[in-house]
Amino acid sequence: QVQFVESGGGLVQPGGSLRLSCAAPGFSLDYYAVGWFRQAPGKEREEVSCISYRDPSTYYADSVKGRFAISRDDAQNTVYLQMNSLKPEDTAVYYCAANLMRSRCVPPQASGGIGEYSYWGQGTQVAVSS
């Protein structure tokens, strides 16, 4: 059974940075868009960012634009999320998943959104607090 592995979370002060990693053991990310999501306590899981396969198209939620940057290393079969200028409202469990229906990202409101993604991992906790 395929399950992605997220890592890199932790406790950071406001204004700090973290780099999350998403590995996909036993599954090739080739040909698939990959998304990062987060879920805060009591809230629905939301898409934070998406990166396409061999296409410059990316997606960022308005709340993270200009602060987060998504990248992928297909040779290492890994996707990253660089998070800068972190705010307390970024506190959540962060997950990654593959969009098995697309290789090119589109905004969630223009697609099936989270329902198009599979192979969720256990997530990595990000806490932003002073």
XYZ file of C-alpha atoms in Angstrom:
130
model
C 0.000 0.000 0.000
C 1.443 3.344 -1.046
C 1.744 5.985 1.620
C 3.675 9.190 1.302
C 6.037 10.288 4.067
C 6.106 13.896 5.194
C 8.896 15.307 7.342
C 10.499 18.557 8.414
C 7.835 19.954 10.690
C 8.479 21.386 14.123
C 8.041 24.312 16.455
C 9.179 27.669 15.129
C 8.781 31.269 16.201
C 6.736 33.708 14.108
C 8.819 34.942 11.216
C 10.827 31.736 11.118
C 11.236 29.174 8.351
C 10.805 25.462 7.826
C 11.374 23.170 4.864
C 9.012 20.250 4.539
C 9.840 17.155 2.512
C 7.496 14.673 0.889
C 8.845 11.271 -0.076
C 6.963 8.570 -1.956
C 8.577 5.215 -1.232
C 7.560 2.572 -3.726
C 5.735 5.040 -5.963
C 7.084 7.148 -8.829
C 5.950 10.762 -8.816
C 6.626 10.994 -12.536
C 3.645 12.259 -14.552
C 1.696 13.451 -11.493
C 1.067 16.807 -9.947
C 1.788 16.781 -6.218
C 0.057 18.905 -3.637
C 0.701 20.074 -0.105
C -2.248 20.406 2.214
C -2.759 21.402 5.823
C -5.351 20.819 8.465
C -5.651 22.884 11.598
C -7.657 21.668 14.616
C -11.367 22.000 13.983
C -10.887 23.020 10.368
C -11.171 21.272 7.035
C -8.104 20.138 5.148
C -7.100 22.803 2.653
C -4.781 22.798 -0.333
C -1.766 24.995 0.272
C 0.241 24.465 -2.883
C 0.617 22.250 -5.925
C 3.455 21.580 -8.337
C 3.087 20.200 -11.833
C 5.151 17.551 -13.529
C 7.472 19.052 -16.169
C 5.322 22.170 -16.404
C 5.892 25.560 -14.759
C 2.332 25.734 -13.447
C 2.031 25.918 -9.699
C -0.742 26.789 -7.275
C -0.548 28.656 -3.988
C -3.375 29.474 -1.644
C -3.755 33.220 -1.190
C -2.808 32.878 2.472
C 0.690 31.618 1.618
C 1.530 33.431 -1.625
C 4.892 35.143 -1.428
C 5.892 33.180 1.677
C 5.855 29.532 0.613
C 7.659 27.952 -2.332
C 7.058 24.454 -3.675
C 9.664 22.487 -5.597
C 10.305 18.925 -6.689
C 13.336 16.796 -7.369
C 12.174 14.042 -9.674
C 15.535 12.305 -9.519
C 15.064 11.989 -5.761
C 11.319 11.390 -6.083
C 10.722 14.092 -3.499
C 8.669 17.265 -3.253
C 9.536 20.149 -0.935
C 7.689 23.041 0.628
C 9.844 25.943 1.773
C 7.911 27.980 4.288
C 9.178 31.441 5.195
C 7.803 34.275 7.312
C 5.691 31.792 9.220
C 2.679 33.039 11.127
C 0.731 31.490 14.016
C -2.132 30.838 11.602
C 0.146 28.500 9.632
C 0.003 26.080 12.551
C -1.424 22.790 11.284
C -0.590 19.259 10.290
C 0.833 19.337 6.773
C 0.239 16.524 4.295
C 1.315 15.761 0.750
C -0.455 13.672 -1.848
C -0.395 12.893 -5.574
C -3.033 13.989 -8.050
C -3.540 10.834 -10.063
C -5.818 12.666 -12.504
C -3.457 15.467 -13.538
C 0.130 16.246 -14.301
C -0.595 19.974 -14.393
C -1.876 21.888 -11.380
C -5.115 23.805 -11.492
C -6.731 25.782 -8.666
C -8.896 23.556 -6.460
C -11.994 25.577 -7.319
C -11.486 24.619 -10.980
C -11.077 20.916 -10.304
C -12.244 18.160 -8.054
C -9.949 19.603 -5.403
C -8.839 17.343 -2.605
C -10.885 14.488 -4.021
C -8.406 14.132 -6.878
C -5.527 13.335 -4.534
C -4.366 9.981 -3.235
C -1.697 8.307 -1.097
C -1.963 10.538 1.944
C 0.777 10.248 4.539
C 0.598 10.656 8.296
C 1.463 14.316 8.048
C 4.018 16.475 9.829
C 3.095 18.928 12.558
C 4.012 22.581 12.136
C 3.576 24.841 15.150
C 4.271 28.556 14.967
C 4.382 30.172 18.363
C 6.471 32.516 20.454
